[in-house]
Amino acid sequence: MTSAVVTSTDRARGGITARGRRPRRLTAGRIGLYAFLASAALFFLLPAWIMLLTSLKPMEEIRQGTIFALPLAPTLEAWAAAWGSACTGLTCEGISVGFWNSVRILVPSVILSVLLGALNGYALSFWPVRGANVLFAILLAGAFVPYQVFLYPLVRMFSSVGIYNSLAGIVLVHVIFGMPIMTLLFRNFYASLPRELFNAARVDGGGFFTIFLRVMLPMSTPILVVAVILQVTGVWNDFILGLTFAGRENLPMTVQLNNIVNSTHGVRLYNVDMAATVLTGVVPLAIYFVTGRWFVRGIAAGAVKG
């Protein structure tokens, strides 16, 4: 009889992928696990489902109180109003203005914070200077201090240099607050790479930026995806920093959403509020759906050595 056991040597030579045995029957433990996962998924998806249904209903159906019922006459009028004509205070230009403001804030903030975090992590891993560990510990400690502690000092500093209530000011704030976690991610990732790669590049005459651009950065795709996802989510969903530092002309989408929900002219339009809420969350959701598997790979790659 041919044995069904495949050794690790056979797997290595023959390229056989090791897989666990599939369960032949449902046990009480597995049923409980499936029930827990289904309940958790329902708990998190139910609010999103209600928002989506409400945004597709006219106000006549919403007033009937059938919150879980499917729309009898679905319409996209609330979505159009939320995007282009909903009132945010005294102006009625919809949430589209906040969307483009968020894009203008997001792009430079993500690029600068990820690039500087990668450089810091690379320098701390392969070009350490005296006191590098102390500096890294101080940088990480700043990540655990609440944002509210820094608001007043930063407002005074930015006002003195003339960048308060400006696009440059809010971008600089996001770069500053993104530096600790970005540095931690890239430092752990680069510390897990073989030191021989760096030594070989040094023997070939590579300098600081040459090794970074030609050796380290091309190998950093998994952790780059993780860093981009974290920064996109953090910058896009930010409210307090955008409200404080962006200025009236650069208010991000989250602040505009708050203004739409709190601005009432006559009857409160719940379908418009829900449509604006869904529109605000589209970008982070799209990023997660497109790059979800890379996010898991990057987290695992950066958790090997710290």
PDB file of C-alpha atoms in Angstrom:
ATOM      1  CA  MET A   1       0.000   0.000   0.000  1.00  0.00           C
ATOM      2  CA  THR A   2       1.303   3.417  -0.951  1.00  0.00           C
ATOM      3  CA  SER A   3       1.706   5.636   2.046  1.00  0.00           C
ATOM      4  CA  ALA A   4      -0.267   8.890   2.011  1.00  0.00           C
ATOM      5  CA  VAL A   5       2.313  10.644   4.182  1.00  0.00           C
ATOM      6  CA  VAL A   6       4.432  13.201   2.351  1.00  0.00           C
ATOM      7  CA  THR A   7       7.636  14.243   4.073  1.00  0.00           C
ATOM      8  CA  SER A   8       9.024  17.754   4.102  1.00  0.00           C
ATOM      9  CA  THR A   9      11.888  16.607   1.843  1.00  0.00           C
ATOM     10  CA  ASP A  10       9.404  15.316  -0.722  1.00  0.00           C
ATOM     11  CA  ARG A  11       7.573  18.615  -0.616  1.00  0.00           C
ATOM     12  CA  ALA A  12      10.793  20.543  -1.186  1.00  0.00           C
ATOM     13  CA  ARG A  13      11.913  18.338  -4.093  1.00  0.00           C
ATOM     14  CA  GLY A  14       8.616  17.792  -5.805  1.00  0.00           C
ATOM     15  CA  GLY A  15       7.091  21.181  -5.241  1.00  0.00           C
ATOM     16  CA  ILE A  16       4.101  19.666  -3.395  1.00  0.00           C
ATOM     17  CA  THR A  17       2.022  22.158  -1.481  1.00  0.00           C
ATOM     18  CA  ALA A  18       1.268  21.005   2.064  1.00  0.00           C
ATOM     19  CA  ARG A  19      -2.402  21.205   2.963  1.00  0.00           C
ATOM     20  CA  GLY A  20      -4.260  20.212   6.065  1.00  0.00           C
ATOM     21  CA  ARG A  21      -6.922  17.518   6.078  1.00  0.00           C
ATOM     22  CA  ARG A  22     -10.399  18.786   5.382  1.00  0.00           C
ATOM     23  CA  PRO A  23     -12.932  18.228   8.138  1.00  0.00           C
ATOM     24  CA  ARG A  24     -15.320  15.380   7.277  1.00  0.00           C
ATOM     25  CA  ARG A  25     -18.104  16.443   9.594  1.00  0.00           C
ATOM     26  CA  LEU A  26     -19.287  19.478  11.471  1.00  0.00           C
ATOM     27  CA  THR A  27     -18.479  19.500  15.155  1.00  0.00           C
ATOM     28  CA  ALA A  28     -20.054  21.613  17.849  1.00  0.00           C
ATOM     29  CA  GLY A  29     -16.926  23.757  17.966  1.00  0.00           C
ATOM     30  CA  ARG A  30     -17.011  24.469  14.241  1.00  0.00           C
ATOM     31  CA  ILE A  31     -20.718  25.273  14.338  1.00  0.00           C
ATOM     32  CA  GLY A  32     -20.090  27.691  17.187  1.00  0.00           C
ATOM     33  CA  LEU A  33     -17.198  29.283  15.263  1.00  0.00           C
ATOM     34  CA  TYR A  34     -19.332  29.760  12.156  1.00  0.00           C
ATOM     35  CA  ALA A  35     -22.155  31.200  14.247  1.00  0.00           C
ATOM     36  CA  PHE A  36     -19.788  33.681  15.891  1.00  0.00           C
ATOM     37  CA  LEU A  37     -18.284  34.768  12.555  1.00  0.00           C
ATOM     38  CA  ALA A  38     -21.722  35.188  10.993  1.00  0.00           C
ATOM     39  CA  SER A  39     -22.914  37.234  13.976  1.00  0.00           C
ATOM     40  CA  ALA A  40     -19.833  39.444  13.870  1.00  0.00           C
ATOM     41  CA  ALA A  41     -20.223  40.022  10.130  1.00  0.00           C
ATOM     42  CA  LEU A  42     -23.907  40.856  10.585  1.00  0.00           C
ATOM     43  CA  PHE A  43     -23.098  43.251  13.423  1.00  0.00           C
ATOM     44  CA  PHE A  44     -20.629  45.245  11.313  1.00  0.00           C
ATOM     45  CA  LEU A  45     -22.515  45.092   8.014  1.00  0.00           C
ATOM     46  CA  LEU A  46     -25.968  45.969   9.361  1.00  0.00           C
ATOM     47  CA  PRO A  47     -25.303  49.738   9.769  1.00  0.00           C
ATOM     48  CA  ALA A  48     -23.844  49.932   6.258  1.00  0.00           C
ATOM     49  CA  TRP A  49     -26.857  48.045   4.869  1.00  0.00           C
ATOM     50  CA  ILE A  50     -29.290  50.403   6.599  1.00  0.00           C
ATOM     51  CA  MET A  51     -27.405  53.456   5.296  1.00  0.00           C
ATOM     52  CA  LEU A  52     -27.459  52.102   1.759  1.00  0.00           C
ATOM     53  CA  LEU A  53     -31.184  51.292   1.878  1.00  0.00           C
ATOM     54  CA  THR A  54     -32.046  54.665   3.385  1.00  0.00           C
ATOM     55  CA  SER A  55     -30.042  56.519   0.758  1.00  0.00           C
ATOM     56  CA  LEU A  56     -32.077  54.828  -2.003  1.00  0.00           C
ATOM     57  CA  LYS A  57     -35.478  55.647  -0.493  1.00  0.00           C
ATOM     58  CA  PRO A  58     -37.511  58.807  -1.022  1.00  0.00           C
ATOM     59  CA  MET A  59     -38.504  60.672   2.115  1.00  0.00           C
ATOM     60  CA  GLU A  60     -42.100  59.389   1.870  1.00  0.00           C
ATOM     61  CA  GLU A  61     -40.897  55.823   2.470  1.00  0.00           C
ATOM     62  CA  ILE A  62     -38.483  56.836   5.221  1.00  0.00           C
ATOM     63  CA  ARG A  63     -41.279  58.507   7.182  1.00  0.00           C
ATOM     64  CA  GLN A  64     -43.140  55.178   7.284  1.00  0.00           C
ATOM     65  CA  GLY A  65     -40.484  53.838   9.676  1.00  0.00           C
ATOM     66  CA  THR A  66     -39.687  50.657   7.706  1.00  0.00           C
ATOM     67  CA  ILE A  67     -35.956  50.952   8.242  1.00  0.00           C
ATOM     68  CA  PHE A  68     -35.081  47.377   7.180  1.00  0.00           C
ATOM     69  CA  ALA A  69     -37.462  47.170   4.229  1.00  0.00           C
ATOM     70  CA  LEU A  70     -36.189  47.319   0.663  1.00  0.00           C
ATOM     71  CA  PRO A  71     -37.026  50.556  -1.171  1.00  0.00           C
ATOM     72  CA  LEU A  72     -40.309  50.319  -3.072  1.00  0.00           C
ATOM     73  CA  ALA A  73     -39.283  53.045  -5.515  1.00  0.00           C
ATOM     74  CA  PRO A  74     -35.472  53.234  -5.425  1.00  0.00           C
ATOM     75  CA  THR A  75     -34.002  56.520  -6.557  1.00  0.00           C
ATOM     76  CA  LEU A  76     -30.563  58.116  -6.818  1.00  0.00           C
ATOM     77  CA  GLU A  77     -31.827  61.628  -6.222  1.00  0.00           C
ATOM     78  CA  ALA A  78     -30.404  61.668  -2.694  1.00  0.00           C
ATOM     79  CA  TRP A  79     -26.985  60.682  -4.033  1.00  0.00           C
ATOM     80  CA  ALA A  80     -27.063  63.447  -6.614  1.00  0.00           C
ATOM     81  CA  ALA A  81     -28.117  65.959  -3.961  1.00  0.00           C
ATOM     82  CA  ALA A  82     -25.446  64.785  -1.537  1.00  0.00           C
ATOM     83  CA  TRP A  83     -22.753  65.146  -4.185  1.00  0.00           C
ATOM     84  CA  GLY A  84     -23.722  68.420  -5.789  1.00  0.00           C
ATOM     85  CA  SER A  85     -26.384  70.433  -3.970  1.00  0.00           C
ATOM     86  CA  ALA A  86     -26.522  69.551  -0.258  1.00  0.00           C
ATOM     87  CA  CYS A  87     -26.014  72.517   2.056  1.00  0.00           C
ATOM     88  CA  THR A  88     -22.904  72.766   4.216  1.00  0.00           C
ATOM     89  CA  GLY A  89     -23.805  75.802   6.256  1.00  0.00           C
ATOM     90  CA  LEU A  90     -24.564  78.819   4.075  1.00  0.00           C
ATOM     91  CA  THR A  91     -23.313  77.239   0.826  1.00  0.00           C
ATOM     92  CA  CYS A  92     -25.133  74.459  -1.062  1.00  0.00           C
ATOM     93  CA  GLU A  93     -22.466  72.852  -3.234  1.00  0.00           C
ATOM     94  CA  GLY A  94     -22.674  69.308  -1.888  1.00  0.00           C
ATOM     95  CA  ILE A  95     -19.924  67.095  -0.599  1.00  0.00           C
ATOM     96  CA  SER A  96     -17.989  67.138  -3.874  1.00  0.00           C
ATOM     97  CA  VAL A  97     -16.019  70.182  -2.705  1.00  0.00           C
ATOM     98  CA  GLY A  98     -14.849  68.268   0.346  1.00  0.00           C
ATOM     99  CA  PHE A  99     -13.969  65.266  -1.818  1.00  0.00           C
ATOM    100  CA  TRP A 100     -11.536  67.211  -3.965  1.00  0.00           C
ATOM    101  CA  ASN A 101     -10.123  68.957  -0.896  1.00  0.00           C
ATOM    102  CA  SER A 102      -9.485  65.543   0.663  1.00  0.00           C
ATOM    103  CA  VAL A 103      -7.729  64.382  -2.514  1.00  0.00           C
ATOM    104  CA  ARG A 104      -5.504  67.467  -2.475  1.00  0.00           C
ATOM    105  CA  ILE A 105      -4.627  66.767   1.157  1.00  0.00           C
ATOM    106  CA  LEU A 106      -4.310  63.011   0.754  1.00  0.00           C
ATOM    107  CA  VAL A 107      -1.870  62.700  -2.142  1.00  0.00           C
ATOM    108  CA  PRO A 108       1.071  64.770  -0.818  1.00  0.00           C
ATOM    109  CA  SER A 109       0.490  63.623   2.775  1.00  0.00           C
ATOM    110  CA  VAL A 110       0.685  59.930   1.863  1.00  0.00           C
ATOM    111  CA  ILE A 111       3.645  60.293  -0.506  1.00  0.00           C
ATOM    112  CA  LEU A 112       5.744  62.370   1.901  1.00  0.00           C
ATOM    113  CA  SER A 113       4.979  60.384   5.054  1.00  0.00           C
ATOM    114  CA  VAL A 114       5.594  57.001   3.395  1.00  0.00           C
ATOM    115  CA  LEU A 115       8.800  58.181   1.725  1.00  0.00           C
ATOM    116  CA  LEU A 116      10.200  59.738   4.908  1.00  0.00           C
ATOM    117  CA  GLY A 117       9.148  56.706   6.970  1.00  0.00           C
ATOM    118  CA  ALA A 118      10.916  54.384   4.515  1.00  0.00           C
ATOM    119  CA  LEU A 119      14.079  56.491   4.668  1.00  0.00           C
ATOM    120  CA  ASN A 120      13.995  56.561   8.476  1.00  0.00           C
ATOM    121  CA  GLY A 121      13.423  52.822   8.727  1.00  0.00           C
ATOM    122  CA  TYR A 122      16.212  52.122   6.236  1.00  0.00           C
ATOM    123  CA  ALA A 123      18.641  54.427   8.048  1.00  0.00           C
ATOM    124  CA  LEU A 124      17.836  52.967  11.476  1.00  0.00           C
ATOM    125  CA  SER A 125      18.249  49.400  10.177  1.00  0.00           C
ATOM    126  CA  PHE A 126      21.435  49.701   8.094  1.00  0.00           C
ATOM    127  CA  TRP A 127      23.042  53.064   8.892  1.00  0.00           C
ATOM    128  CA  PRO A 128      22.576  53.406  12.663  1.00  0.00           C
ATOM    129  CA  VAL A 129      24.265  56.327  14.389  1.00  0.00           C
ATOM    130  CA  ARG A 130      25.106  56.776  18.045  1.00  0.00           C
ATOM    131  CA  GLY A 131      21.897  57.105  20.042  1.00  0.00           C
ATOM    132  CA  ALA A 132      19.697  55.795  17.205  1.00  0.00           C
ATOM    133  CA  ASN A 133      17.743  53.500  19.520  1.00  0.00           C
ATOM    134  CA  VAL A 134      17.024  56.384  21.895  1.00  0.00           C
ATOM    135  CA  LEU A 135      15.821  58.577  19.040  1.00  0.00           C
ATOM    136  CA  PHE A 136      13.633  55.754  17.759  1.00  0.00           C
ATOM    137  CA  ALA A 137      12.114  55.244  21.212  1.00  0.00           C
ATOM    138  CA  ILE A 138      11.355  58.969  21.500  1.00  0.00           C
ATOM    139  CA  LEU A 139       9.765  58.937  18.048  1.00  0.00           C
ATOM    140  CA  LEU A 140       7.545  55.995  18.969  1.00  0.00           C
ATOM    141  CA  ALA A 141       6.573  57.580  22.284  1.00  0.00           C
ATOM    142  CA  GLY A 142       5.174  60.525  20.356  1.00  0.00           C
ATOM    143  CA  ALA A 143       2.764  58.181  18.560  1.00  0.00           C
ATOM    144  CA  PHE A 144       0.966  57.416  21.823  1.00  0.00           C
ATOM    145  CA  VAL A 145       0.392  61.019  22.865  1.00  0.00           C
ATOM    146  CA  PRO A 146      -3.172  62.153  22.030  1.00  0.00           C
ATOM    147  CA  TYR A 147      -3.523  64.605  19.148  1.00  0.00           C
ATOM    148  CA  GLN A 148      -5.365  67.070  21.362  1.00  0.00           C
ATOM    149  CA  VAL A 149      -2.196  67.693  23.367  1.00  0.00           C
ATOM    150  CA  PHE A 150      -0.401  69.012  20.283  1.00  0.00           C
ATOM    151  CA  LEU A 151      -3.191  71.139  18.840  1.00  0.00           C
ATOM    152  CA  TYR A 152      -2.573  74.436  20.626  1.00  0.00           C
ATOM    153  CA  PRO A 153       1.255  74.407  20.321  1.00  0.00           C
ATOM    154  CA  LEU A 154       1.016  73.524  16.624  1.00  0.00           C
ATOM    155  CA  VAL A 155      -1.559  76.249  16.012  1.00  0.00           C
ATOM    156  CA  ARG A 156       0.751  78.828  17.592  1.00  0.00           C
ATOM    157  CA  MET A 157       3.789  77.538  15.674  1.00  0.00           C
ATOM    158  CA  PHE A 158       2.019  77.427  12.310  1.00  0.00           C
ATOM    159  CA  SER A 159       0.524  80.873  12.857  1.00  0.00           C
ATOM    160  CA  SER A 160       3.959  82.318  13.546  1.00  0.00           C
ATOM    161  CA  VAL A 161       5.370  80.957  10.268  1.00  0.00           C
ATOM    162  CA  GLY A 162       2.272  81.773   8.199  1.00  0.00           C
ATOM    163  CA  ILE A 163       1.051  78.287   7.219  1.00  0.00           C
ATOM    164  CA  TYR A 164      -1.926  77.990   9.571  1.00  0.00           C
ATOM    165  CA  ASN A 165      -5.272  77.455   7.805  1.00  0.00           C
ATOM    166  CA  SER A 166      -3.531  76.434   4.589  1.00  0.00           C
ATOM    167  CA  LEU A 167      -3.073  73.320   2.466  1.00  0.00           C
ATOM    168  CA  ALA A 168       0.628  73.207   3.314  1.00  0.00           C
ATOM    169  CA  GLY A 169      -0.188  73.331   7.027  1.00  0.00           C
ATOM    170  CA  ILE A 170      -2.611  70.392   7.040  1.00  0.00           C
ATOM    171  CA  VAL A 171      -0.271  68.315   4.841  1.00  0.00           C
ATOM    172  CA  LEU A 172       2.641  68.994   7.202  1.00  0.00           C
ATOM    173  CA  VAL A 173       0.513  67.981  10.202  1.00  0.00           C
ATOM    174  CA  HIS A 174      -0.408  64.635   8.612  1.00  0.00           C
ATOM    175  CA  VAL A 175       3.225  63.988   7.696  1.00  0.00           C
ATOM    176  CA  ILE A 176       4.350  64.723  11.261  1.00  0.00           C
ATOM    177  CA  PHE A 177       1.764  62.473  12.881  1.00  0.00           C
ATOM    178  CA  GLY A 178       2.316  59.719  10.330  1.00  0.00           C
ATOM    179  CA  MET A 179       6.080  59.524  10.856  1.00  0.00           C
ATOM    180  CA  PRO A 180       6.185  57.295  13.993  1.00  0.00           C
ATOM    181  CA  ILE A 181       4.065  54.425  12.683  1.00  0.00           C
ATOM    182  CA  MET A 182       5.636  54.637   9.210  1.00  0.00           C
ATOM    183  CA  THR A 183       9.135  54.481  10.692  1.00  0.00           C
ATOM    184  CA  LEU A 184       8.164  51.515  12.875  1.00  0.00           C
ATOM    185  CA  LEU A 185       6.726  49.576   9.920  1.00  0.00           C
ATOM    186  CA  PHE A 186       9.714  50.087   7.639  1.00  0.00           C
ATOM    187  CA  ARG A 187      12.303  49.560  10.368  1.00  0.00           C
ATOM    188  CA  ASN A 188      10.822  46.180  11.269  1.00  0.00           C
ATOM    189  CA  PHE A 189      10.594  45.202   7.605  1.00  0.00           C
ATOM    190  CA  TYR A 190      14.162  46.171   6.745  1.00  0.00           C
ATOM    191  CA  ALA A 191      15.469  44.530   9.921  1.00  0.00           C
ATOM    192  CA  SER A 192      14.022  41.223   8.661  1.00  0.00           C
ATOM    193  CA  LEU A 193      15.973  41.399   5.372  1.00  0.00           C
ATOM    194  CA  PRO A 194      19.333  39.607   5.107  1.00  0.00           C
ATOM    195  CA  ARG A 195      22.212  41.855   6.080  1.00  0.00           C
ATOM    196  CA  GLU A 196      24.272  40.296   3.301  1.00  0.00           C
ATOM    197  CA  LEU A 197      22.254  42.194   0.680  1.00  0.00           C
ATOM    198  CA  PHE A 198      23.313  45.493   2.184  1.00  0.00           C
ATOM    199  CA  ASN A 199      26.923  44.380   2.614  1.00  0.00           C
ATOM    200  CA  ALA A 200      27.118  43.216  -1.004  1.00  0.00           C
ATOM    201  CA  ALA A 201      25.778  46.546  -2.223  1.00  0.00           C
ATOM    202  CA  ARG A 202      28.333  48.368  -0.074  1.00  0.00           C
ATOM    203  CA  VAL A 203      31.145  46.258  -1.532  1.00  0.00           C
ATOM    204  CA  ASP A 204      29.952  47.196  -5.030  1.00  0.00           C
ATOM    205  CA  GLY A 205      30.308  50.860  -4.114  1.00  0.00           C
ATOM    206  CA  GLY A 206      26.688  51.738  -3.386  1.00  0.00           C
ATOM    207  CA  GLY A 207      26.002  54.769  -1.251  1.00  0.00           C
ATOM    208  CA  PHE A 208      23.087  55.647   1.017  1.00  0.00           C
ATOM    209  CA  PHE A 209      20.548  56.618  -1.626  1.00  0.00           C
ATOM    210  CA  THR A 210      21.836  54.195  -4.280  1.00  0.00           C
ATOM    211  CA  ILE A 211      21.269  51.184  -2.030  1.00  0.00           C
ATOM    212  CA  PHE A 212      17.922  52.512  -0.905  1.00  0.00           C
ATOM    213  CA  LEU A 213      16.587  53.187  -4.413  1.00  0.00           C
ATOM    214  CA  ARG A 214      18.069  50.207  -6.264  1.00  0.00           C
ATOM    215  CA  VAL A 215      18.130  47.451  -3.634  1.00  0.00           C
ATOM    216  CA  MET A 216      15.804  48.121  -0.714  1.00  0.00           C
ATOM    217  CA  LEU A 217      12.908  49.988  -2.289  1.00  0.00           C
ATOM    218  CA  PRO A 218      12.224  47.395  -5.055  1.00  0.00           C
ATOM    219  CA  MET A 219      11.951  44.727  -2.326  1.00  0.00           C
ATOM    220  CA  SER A 220       9.543  46.799  -0.227  1.00  0.00           C
ATOM    221  CA  THR A 221       6.310  46.308  -2.180  1.00  0.00           C
ATOM    222  CA  PRO A 222       4.408  44.432   0.604  1.00  0.00           C
ATOM    223  CA  ILE A 223       5.233  46.936   3.336  1.00  0.00           C
ATOM    224  CA  LEU A 224       4.687  49.871   0.974  1.00  0.00           C
ATOM    225  CA  VAL A 225       1.128  48.658   0.383  1.00  0.00           C
ATOM    226  CA  VAL A 226       0.557  48.388   4.141  1.00  0.00           C
ATOM    227  CA  ALA A 227       1.942  51.876   4.716  1.00  0.00           C
ATOM    228  CA  VAL A 228      -0.179  53.384   1.943  1.00  0.00           C
ATOM    229  CA  ILE A 229      -3.350  51.704   3.234  1.00  0.00           C
ATOM    230  CA  LEU A 230      -2.764  52.912   6.787  1.00  0.00           C
ATOM    231  CA  GLN A 231      -1.981  56.458   5.714  1.00  0.00           C
ATOM    232  CA  VAL A 232      -4.824  56.711   3.204  1.00  0.00           C
ATOM    233  CA  THR A 233      -7.278  55.497   5.828  1.00  0.00           C
ATOM    234  CA  GLY A 234      -5.910  57.761   8.545  1.00  0.00           C
ATOM    235  CA  VAL A 235      -5.712  60.910   6.429  1.00  0.00           C
ATOM    236  CA  TRP A 236      -9.043  60.386   4.670  1.00  0.00           C
ATOM    237  CA  ASN A 237     -10.977  59.639   7.870  1.00  0.00           C
ATOM    238  CA  ASP A 238      -9.380  62.447   9.864  1.00  0.00           C
ATOM    239  CA  PHE A 239     -11.719  65.054  11.284  1.00  0.00           C
ATOM    240  CA  ILE A 240     -10.119  67.022  14.099  1.00  0.00           C
ATOM    241  CA  LEU A 241      -6.852  67.872  12.314  1.00  0.00           C
ATOM    242  CA  GLY A 242      -8.646  68.915   9.150  1.00  0.00           C
ATOM    243  CA  LEU A 243     -11.087  71.039  11.098  1.00  0.00           C
ATOM    244  CA  THR A 244      -8.270  72.738  13.016  1.00  0.00           C
ATOM    245  CA  PHE A 245      -5.533  73.240  10.413  1.00  0.00           C
ATOM    246  CA  ALA A 246      -7.031  73.059   6.908  1.00  0.00           C
ATOM    247  CA  GLY A 247      -8.819  76.392   6.855  1.00  0.00           C
ATOM    248  CA  ARG A 248     -12.251  77.176   5.452  1.00  0.00           C
ATOM    249  CA  GLU A 249     -11.141  76.814   1.820  1.00  0.00           C
ATOM    250  CA  ASN A 250      -9.565  73.366   2.309  1.00  0.00           C
ATOM    251  CA  LEU A 251     -12.010  71.534   4.592  1.00  0.00           C
ATOM    252  CA  PRO A 252     -11.810  67.761   3.958  1.00  0.00           C
ATOM    253  CA  MET A 253     -14.734  65.490   3.184  1.00  0.00           C
ATOM    254  CA  THR A 254     -15.297  64.393   6.790  1.00  0.00           C
ATOM    255  CA  VAL A 255     -15.743  67.995   7.929  1.00  0.00           C
ATOM    256  CA  GLN A 256     -18.085  68.692   5.021  1.00  0.00           C
ATOM    257  CA  LEU A 257     -20.104  65.591   5.957  1.00  0.00           C
ATOM    258  CA  ASN A 258     -20.477  66.903   9.503  1.00  0.00           C
ATOM    259  CA  ASN A 259     -21.653  70.235   8.099  1.00  0.00           C
ATOM    260  CA  ILE A 260     -24.220  68.538   5.854  1.00  0.00           C
ATOM    261  CA  VAL A 261     -25.648  66.454   8.702  1.00  0.00           C
ATOM    262  CA  ASN A 262     -25.839  69.452  11.032  1.00  0.00           C
ATOM    263  CA  SER A 263     -27.237  71.904   8.460  1.00  0.00           C
ATOM    264  CA  THR A 264     -31.043  71.779   8.323  1.00  0.00           C
ATOM    265  CA  HIS A 265     -33.212  73.901   6.036  1.00  0.00           C
ATOM    266  CA  GLY A 266     -36.795  72.907   6.757  1.00  0.00           C
ATOM    267  CA  VAL A 267     -37.158  69.091   6.801  1.00  0.00           C
ATOM    268  CA  ARG A 268     -34.150  66.950   7.662  1.00  0.00           C
ATOM    269  CA  LEU A 269     -33.275  64.810   4.627  1.00  0.00           C
ATOM    270  CA  TYR A 270     -32.103  61.518   6.086  1.00  0.00           C
ATOM    271  CA  ASN A 271     -31.596  59.937   2.664  1.00  0.00           C
ATOM    272  CA  VAL A 272     -29.206  62.730   1.669  1.00  0.00           C
ATOM    273  CA  ASP A 273     -27.313  62.378   4.951  1.00  0.00           C
ATOM    274  CA  MET A 274     -26.929  58.635   4.425  1.00  0.00           C
ATOM    275  CA  ALA A 275     -25.839  59.060   0.813  1.00  0.00           C
ATOM    276  CA  ALA A 276     -23.211  61.598   1.858  1.00  0.00           C
ATOM    277  CA  THR A 277     -21.975  59.202   4.558  1.00  0.00           C
ATOM    278  CA  VAL A 278     -21.602  56.337   2.084  1.00  0.00           C
ATOM    279  CA  LEU A 279     -19.798  58.597  -0.394  1.00  0.00           C
ATOM    280  CA  THR A 280     -17.356  59.644   2.310  1.00  0.00           C
ATOM    281  CA  GLY A 281     -16.417  56.034   3.033  1.00  0.00           C
ATOM    282  CA  VAL A 282     -16.033  54.862  -0.573  1.00  0.00           C
ATOM    283  CA  VAL A 283     -12.310  55.601  -0.942  1.00  0.00           C
ATOM    284  CA  PRO A 284     -11.042  53.662   2.131  1.00  0.00           C
ATOM    285  CA  LEU A 285     -13.356  50.745   1.314  1.00  0.00           C
ATOM    286  CA  ALA A 286     -12.107  50.617  -2.271  1.00  0.00           C
ATOM    287  CA  ILE A 287      -8.484  50.650  -1.090  1.00  0.00           C
ATOM    288  CA  TYR A 288      -9.109  47.743   1.289  1.00  0.00           C
ATOM    289  CA  PHE A 289     -10.991  45.664  -1.279  1.00  0.00           C
ATOM    290  CA  VAL A 290      -8.335  46.137  -3.960  1.00  0.00           C
ATOM    291  CA  THR A 291      -5.218  45.643  -1.809  1.00  0.00           C
ATOM    292  CA  GLY A 292      -6.506  43.494   1.062  1.00  0.00           C
ATOM    293  CA  ARG A 293      -4.321  40.461   0.356  1.00  0.00           C
ATOM    294  CA  TRP A 294      -1.224  42.654   0.059  1.00  0.00           C
ATOM    295  CA  PHE A 295      -2.071  44.213   3.412  1.00  0.00           C
ATOM    296  CA  VAL A 296      -1.951  40.804   5.147  1.00  0.00           C
ATOM    297  CA  ARG A 297       1.309  39.882   3.408  1.00  0.00           C
ATOM    298  CA  GLY A 298       2.937  43.152   4.360  1.00  0.00           C
ATOM    299  CA  ILE A 299       1.917  42.922   7.995  1.00  0.00           C
ATOM    300  CA  ALA A 300       3.310  39.381   8.189  1.00  0.00           C
ATOM    301  CA  ALA A 301       6.541  40.438   6.464  1.00  0.00           C
ATOM    302  CA  GLY A 302       7.090  43.319   8.872  1.00  0.00           C
ATOM    303  CA  ALA A 303       6.360  41.233  11.967  1.00  0.00           C
ATOM    304  CA  VAL A 304       9.226  38.768  11.576  1.00  0.00           C
ATOM    305  CA  LYS A 305      11.843  40.784  13.374  1.00  0.00           C
ATOM    306  CA  GLY A 306      11.663  44.007  15.343  1.00  0.00           C
TER     307      GLY A 306
END
